[in-house]
Amino acid sequence: MRLPDTQVALLEAASATETKTVAQLADELGEDPAAVTRAAFELKEEGLLDVEEHVAEEVALTEEGDRYRDEGLPERRLYEAALEVGADERPAPIGRLVGAADLDGEAVDIALTNLARKGLGEIDDGAVLVDPDAGDDPEAEALSAVAEGSTGYLDSGVLDRLESRGLLERTETTVRSVTLSDDGVTVLMEGVEAAETVGQVTPELLTSGEWADVEFADYNVEADAGTVAGGREHILRRTANRVKDVLVGMGFREMEGPHADAEFWINDCLFMPQDHPARTHWDQFGLEVPPMESVPEDLLERVEDAHRNGVGEDGDGYHSPWTPEVAKQVDLRGHTTSLSMRHLSGFAAGELEPPQRYFSVEKVYRNDTLDPTHLLEFFQIEGWVMAEELSVRDLMGTFTEFYEQFGITDLEFKPHYNPYTEPSFELFGEHPETGELIEIGNSGIFREEVLSPLGVDGDVMAWGLALERLLMLMYGFEDIRDVHGTLCDLELLRNVEVVH
Ligand code: PHE
């Protein structure tokens, strides 16, 4: 029989009576384990080898575990120091014991918690009283056993405990063992011939005509292969692109504009008084850069007038201080409604005719406290529709249509307040895992005080939705930091299926 050379080598190295692991054989043959695995499965196909698989657990000490094996577990050191000073009869102050046991920093907490947990002693009023008959310490014994590689007889509860203390790590690997089958033995006795196999067709093989005589290696498409984690578009980016496609499909055009912008576009155009908490309510990041002089003078004057005197017959304005200096100060935008303002000003400039629909999916910056649903920056899905006459029903209908494309059909609306819209609504959706209602956006119909200086004659409904929250509803993430930033879960990002 003629077989590829790796298979012949493997057949000859395998035994009918002794089971050998692939790792052993790879070692013996000086071959790559993946190549031996491949050959083993090929021979199994031919009925010449038996291959058995089982999952083996490997246990190894972490760096901290290894240190404790050398120095002793902190709680044992504290316990022994306590015995030494007679704290089995009279409580001894923690400070003294910590010094005697030479513990510091984190080790002190570790020692105290575990001392109490293991019942080695009691801690009361800053002093420790230990039990002289506390007996053996299975955790300390297990540390040594793991280090010596003899984990077979260890209690899995003790290993769990050490694992949760971060002192050891368990990993699972698939071990494949190989034995020669009866047919394998027969074939070997009859004699096998090694054929040099070619894995890849080369130009030389083709031009020389040699390809016709060589033996090509078979591909085993079922064999395990290493995972290649190559680059991949982040799901946040993919979802952002999908959002863009959906909105374009709904007749919207995309807006662009600066991340660092004048407060004029971020706040003043939105009828947020300069001395109102609303100005800090975004907790924006101010930049130490020269003021933005490109703000159009005539618009600046109209906005100032709206702030000072209001708009329309009943308008009253804020009667509060207003200066162009504040308006020209540059901040990182806390919302992309600044882009909506920039684009809506196209009406006054005669560049836009009604009706119009615009959107952006862009980053915004807020000085929030980091938590599972808040980041210092996130993507906002901004949008606005300008038409002759619009109502809350148009707004709700637009959201229903939009979110339906992402499989979200249980939207809830809550009345809300924004200085620039009236009425205003917050949007909520149900988290698929926790069932909790989470806020996914904010919206409303712009006030006259916003629209009039911008030269808009008609109605404008607008919104800012959080892209990350949409992602949470689509994929069931509970912590936004799984997908964003330095704490992100790489495994999840690599493996998550993109919903289409
Ligand atoms: N700017 C609002 C926010 O960031 C969203 C919004 C935009 C609300 C437009 C109403 C109109 O929450």
Tab-separated table of N, CA and C in Angstrom, residues 182-247:
chain	number	residue	atom	x	y	z
A	182	ASP	N	-6.836	-3.361	13.810
A	182	ASP	CA	-6.429	-4.660	13.245
A	182	ASP	C	-5.995	-4.500	11.792
A	183	ASP	N	-6.799	-3.695	11.051
A	183	ASP	CA	-6.434	-3.473	9.654
A	183	ASP	C	-5.091	-2.765	9.555
A	184	GLY	N	-4.863	-1.858	10.493
A	184	GLY	CA	-3.602	-1.122	10.506
A	184	GLY	C	-2.435	-2.083	10.665
A	185	VAL	N	-2.602	-3.045	11.574
A	185	VAL	CA	-1.540	-4.026	11.827
A	185	VAL	C	-1.291	-4.829	10.549
A	186	THR	N	-2.380	-5.280	9.918
A	186	THR	CA	-2.251	-6.077	8.687
A	186	THR	C	-1.508	-5.290	7.610
A	187	VAL	N	-1.933	-4.045	7.404
A	187	VAL	CA	-1.302	-3.221	6.377
A	187	VAL	C	0.187	-3.050	6.649
A	188	LEU	N	0.505	-2.833	7.933
A	188	LEU	CA	1.918	-2.654	8.277
A	188	LEU	C	2.709	-3.912	7.961
A	189	MET	N	2.105	-5.096	8.262
A	189	MET	CA	2.804	-6.356	8.032
A	189	MET	C	3.001	-6.601	6.536
A	190	GLU	N	2.004	-6.193	5.751
A	190	GLU	CA	2.134	-6.381	4.300
A	190	GLU	C	3.123	-5.394	3.689
A	191	GLY	N	3.371	-4.341	4.431
A	191	GLY	CA	4.340	-3.358	3.961
A	191	GLY	C	3.682	-2.132	3.356
A	192	VAL	N	4.064	-0.980	3.844
A	192	VAL	CA	3.548	0.266	3.252
A	192	VAL	C	4.700	1.038	2.642
A	193	GLU	N	4.370	1.738	1.616
A	193	GLU	CA	5.378	2.514	0.913
A	193	GLU	C	5.044	3.988	1.138
A	194	ALA	N	6.057	4.761	1.445
A	194	ALA	CA	5.786	6.181	1.691
A	194	ALA	C	5.855	6.950	0.389
A	195	ALA	N	4.791	7.653	0.098
A	195	ALA	CA	4.796	8.486	-1.095
A	195	ALA	C	5.025	9.906	-0.646
A	196	GLU	N	5.952	10.535	-1.276
A	196	GLU	CA	6.164	11.926	-0.905
A	196	GLU	C	4.972	12.707	-1.433
A	197	THR	N	4.315	13.426	-0.590
A	197	THR	CA	3.119	14.129	-1.066
A	197	THR	C	3.388	15.610	-1.217
A	198	VAL	N	2.636	16.173	-2.092
A	198	VAL	CA	2.789	17.590	-2.383
A	198	VAL	C	1.553	18.301	-1.869
A	199	GLY	N	1.790	19.344	-1.124
A	199	GLY	CA	0.654	20.039	-0.539
A	199	GLY	C	0.150	21.150	-1.430
A	200	GLN	N	1.016	21.641	-2.281
A	200	GLN	CA	0.642	22.819	-3.042
A	200	GLN	C	1.162	22.725	-4.470
A	201	VAL	N	0.365	23.089	-5.404
A	201	VAL	CA	0.809	23.097	-6.797
A	201	VAL	C	1.680	24.330	-6.996
A	202	THR	N	2.847	24.147	-7.584
A	202	THR	CA	3.723	25.299	-7.829
A	202	THR	C	3.873	25.488	-9.343
A	203	PRO	N	4.298	26.676	-9.739
A	203	PRO	CA	4.516	26.903	-11.183
A	203	PRO	C	5.511	25.883	-11.741
A	204	GLU	N	6.534	25.529	-10.911
A	204	GLU	CA	7.549	24.571	-11.379
A	204	GLU	C	6.907	23.222	-11.689
A	205	LEU	N	6.042	22.760	-10.757
A	205	LEU	CA	5.380	21.469	-10.975
A	205	LEU	C	4.603	21.480	-12.287
A	206	LEU	N	3.964	22.585	-12.553
A	206	LEU	CA	3.123	22.683	-13.741
A	206	LEU	C	3.962	22.712	-15.018
A	207	THR	N	5.009	23.562	-15.028
A	207	THR	CA	5.775	23.707	-16.276
A	207	THR	C	6.597	22.459	-16.574
A	208	SER	N	7.071	21.790	-15.496
A	208	SER	CA	7.896	20.608	-15.748
A	208	SER	C	7.047	19.382	-16.090
A	209	GLY	N	5.765	19.489	-15.866
A	209	GLY	CA	4.895	18.344	-16.139
A	209	GLY	C	4.925	17.306	-15.024
A	210	GLU	N	5.721	17.601	-13.986
A	210	GLU	CA	5.872	16.671	-12.867
A	210	GLU	C	4.565	16.432	-12.104
A	211	TRP	N	3.671	17.396	-12.202
A	211	TRP	CA	2.408	17.313	-11.451
A	211	TRP	C	1.666	16.011	-11.738
A	212	ALA	N	1.863	15.464	-12.943
A	212	ALA	CA	1.116	14.270	-13.331
A	212	ALA	C	1.569	13.048	-12.529
A	213	ASP	N	2.818	13.082	-11.993
A	213	ASP	CA	3.346	11.890	-11.308
A	213	ASP	C	3.309	11.983	-9.789
A	214	VAL	N	3.246	13.189	-9.271
A	214	VAL	CA	3.326	13.295	-7.798
A	214	VAL	C	1.992	12.955	-7.147
A	215	GLU	N	2.089	12.690	-5.845
A	215	GLU	CA	0.896	12.375	-5.058
A	215	GLU	C	0.494	13.651	-4.311
A	216	PHE	N	-0.743	14.052	-4.424
A	216	PHE	CA	-1.171	15.254	-3.694
A	216	PHE	C	-1.761	14.883	-2.352
A	217	ALA	N	-1.461	15.692	-1.368
A	217	ALA	CA	-2.013	15.439	-0.025
A	217	ALA	C	-3.523	15.643	-0.071
A	218	ASP	N	-4.229	14.750	0.626
A	218	ASP	CA	-5.679	14.909	0.704
A	218	ASP	C	-6.014	16.015	1.692
A	219	TYR	N	-7.076	16.646	1.466
A	219	TYR	CA	-7.551	17.598	2.470
A	219	TYR	C	-8.617	16.935	3.309
A	220	ASN	N	-8.472	17.053	4.603
A	220	ASN	CA	-9.543	16.577	5.466
A	220	ASN	C	-10.301	17.801	5.937
A	221	VAL	N	-11.450	17.990	5.332
A	221	VAL	CA	-12.169	19.226	5.648
A	221	VAL	C	-12.838	19.178	7.007
A	222	GLU	N	-12.833	18.001	7.627
A	222	GLU	CA	-13.466	17.920	8.950
A	222	GLU	C	-12.481	18.090	10.091
A	223	ALA	N	-11.194	18.066	9.775
A	223	ALA	CA	-10.201	18.162	10.855
A	223	ALA	C	-10.271	19.537	11.522
A	224	ASP	N	-9.902	19.551	12.794
A	224	ASP	CA	-9.867	20.820	13.523
A	224	ASP	C	-8.814	21.731	12.921
A	225	ALA	N	-9.091	22.950	12.917
A	225	ALA	CA	-8.068	23.892	12.460
A	225	ALA	C	-7.990	25.013	13.476
A	226	GLY	N	-6.832	25.608	13.597
A	226	GLY	CA	-6.681	26.726	14.524
A	226	GLY	C	-7.582	27.868	14.093
A	227	THR	N	-8.044	28.633	15.078
A	227	THR	CA	-8.896	29.770	14.736
A	227	THR	C	-7.997	30.936	14.355
A	228	VAL	N	-8.322	31.551	13.289
A	228	VAL	CA	-7.557	32.735	12.907
A	228	VAL	C	-8.423	33.946	13.222
A	229	ALA	N	-7.958	34.740	14.175
A	229	ALA	CA	-8.740	35.922	14.539
A	229	ALA	C	-8.182	37.107	13.762
A	230	GLY	N	-8.696	37.295	12.616
A	230	GLY	CA	-8.221	38.401	11.794
A	230	GLY	C	-8.966	39.673	12.112
A	231	GLY	N	-8.739	40.688	11.352
A	231	GLY	CA	-9.463	41.935	11.560
A	231	GLY	C	-10.915	41.746	11.174
A	232	ARG	N	-11.767	42.519	11.757
A	232	ARG	CA	-13.182	42.381	11.491
A	232	ARG	C	-13.839	43.718	11.767
A	233	GLU	N	-14.846	44.027	11.022
A	233	GLU	CA	-15.535	45.282	11.290
A	233	GLU	C	-16.281	45.159	12.616
A	234	HIS	N	-16.084	46.144	13.478
A	234	HIS	CA	-16.710	46.138	14.799
A	234	HIS	C	-18.239	46.201	14.645
A	235	ILE	N	-18.959	45.446	15.497
A	235	ILE	CA	-20.417	45.435	15.336
A	235	ILE	C	-21.041	46.811	15.500
A	236	LEU	N	-20.367	47.655	16.260
A	236	LEU	CA	-20.906	48.999	16.426
A	236	LEU	C	-20.864	49.731	15.071
A	237	ARG	N	-19.754	49.567	14.381
A	237	ARG	CA	-19.605	50.193	13.060
A	237	ARG	C	-20.589	49.559	12.077
A	238	ARG	N	-20.711	48.236	12.159
A	238	ARG	CA	-21.625	47.577	11.220
A	238	ARG	C	-23.060	48.008	11.467
A	239	THR	N	-23.411	48.129	12.759
A	239	THR	CA	-24.773	48.547	13.062
A	239	THR	C	-24.963	49.997	12.631
A	240	ALA	N	-23.935	50.830	12.820
A	240	ALA	CA	-24.032	52.232	12.396
A	240	ALA	C	-24.293	52.282	10.889
A	241	ASN	N	-23.575	51.443	10.146
A	241	ASN	CA	-23.782	51.441	8.695
A	241	ASN	C	-25.183	50.969	8.324
A	242	ARG	N	-25.664	50.023	9.107
A	242	ARG	CA	-27.025	49.546	8.832
A	242	ARG	C	-28.055	50.628	9.114
A	243	VAL	N	-27.810	51.342	10.219
A	243	VAL	CA	-28.710	52.447	10.564
A	243	VAL	C	-28.729	53.464	9.420
A	244	LYS	N	-27.537	53.743	8.893
A	244	LYS	CA	-27.462	54.703	7.784
A	244	LYS	C	-28.267	54.193	6.585
A	245	ASP	N	-28.082	52.900	6.274
A	245	ASP	CA	-28.821	52.342	5.132
A	245	ASP	C	-30.326	52.465	5.333
A	246	VAL	N	-30.763	52.130	6.563
A	246	VAL	CA	-32.199	52.181	6.838
A	246	VAL	C	-32.712	53.609	6.653
A	247	LEU	N	-31.961	54.579	7.209
A	247	LEU	CA	-32.434	55.964	7.120
A	247	LEU	C	-32.399	56.476	5.686
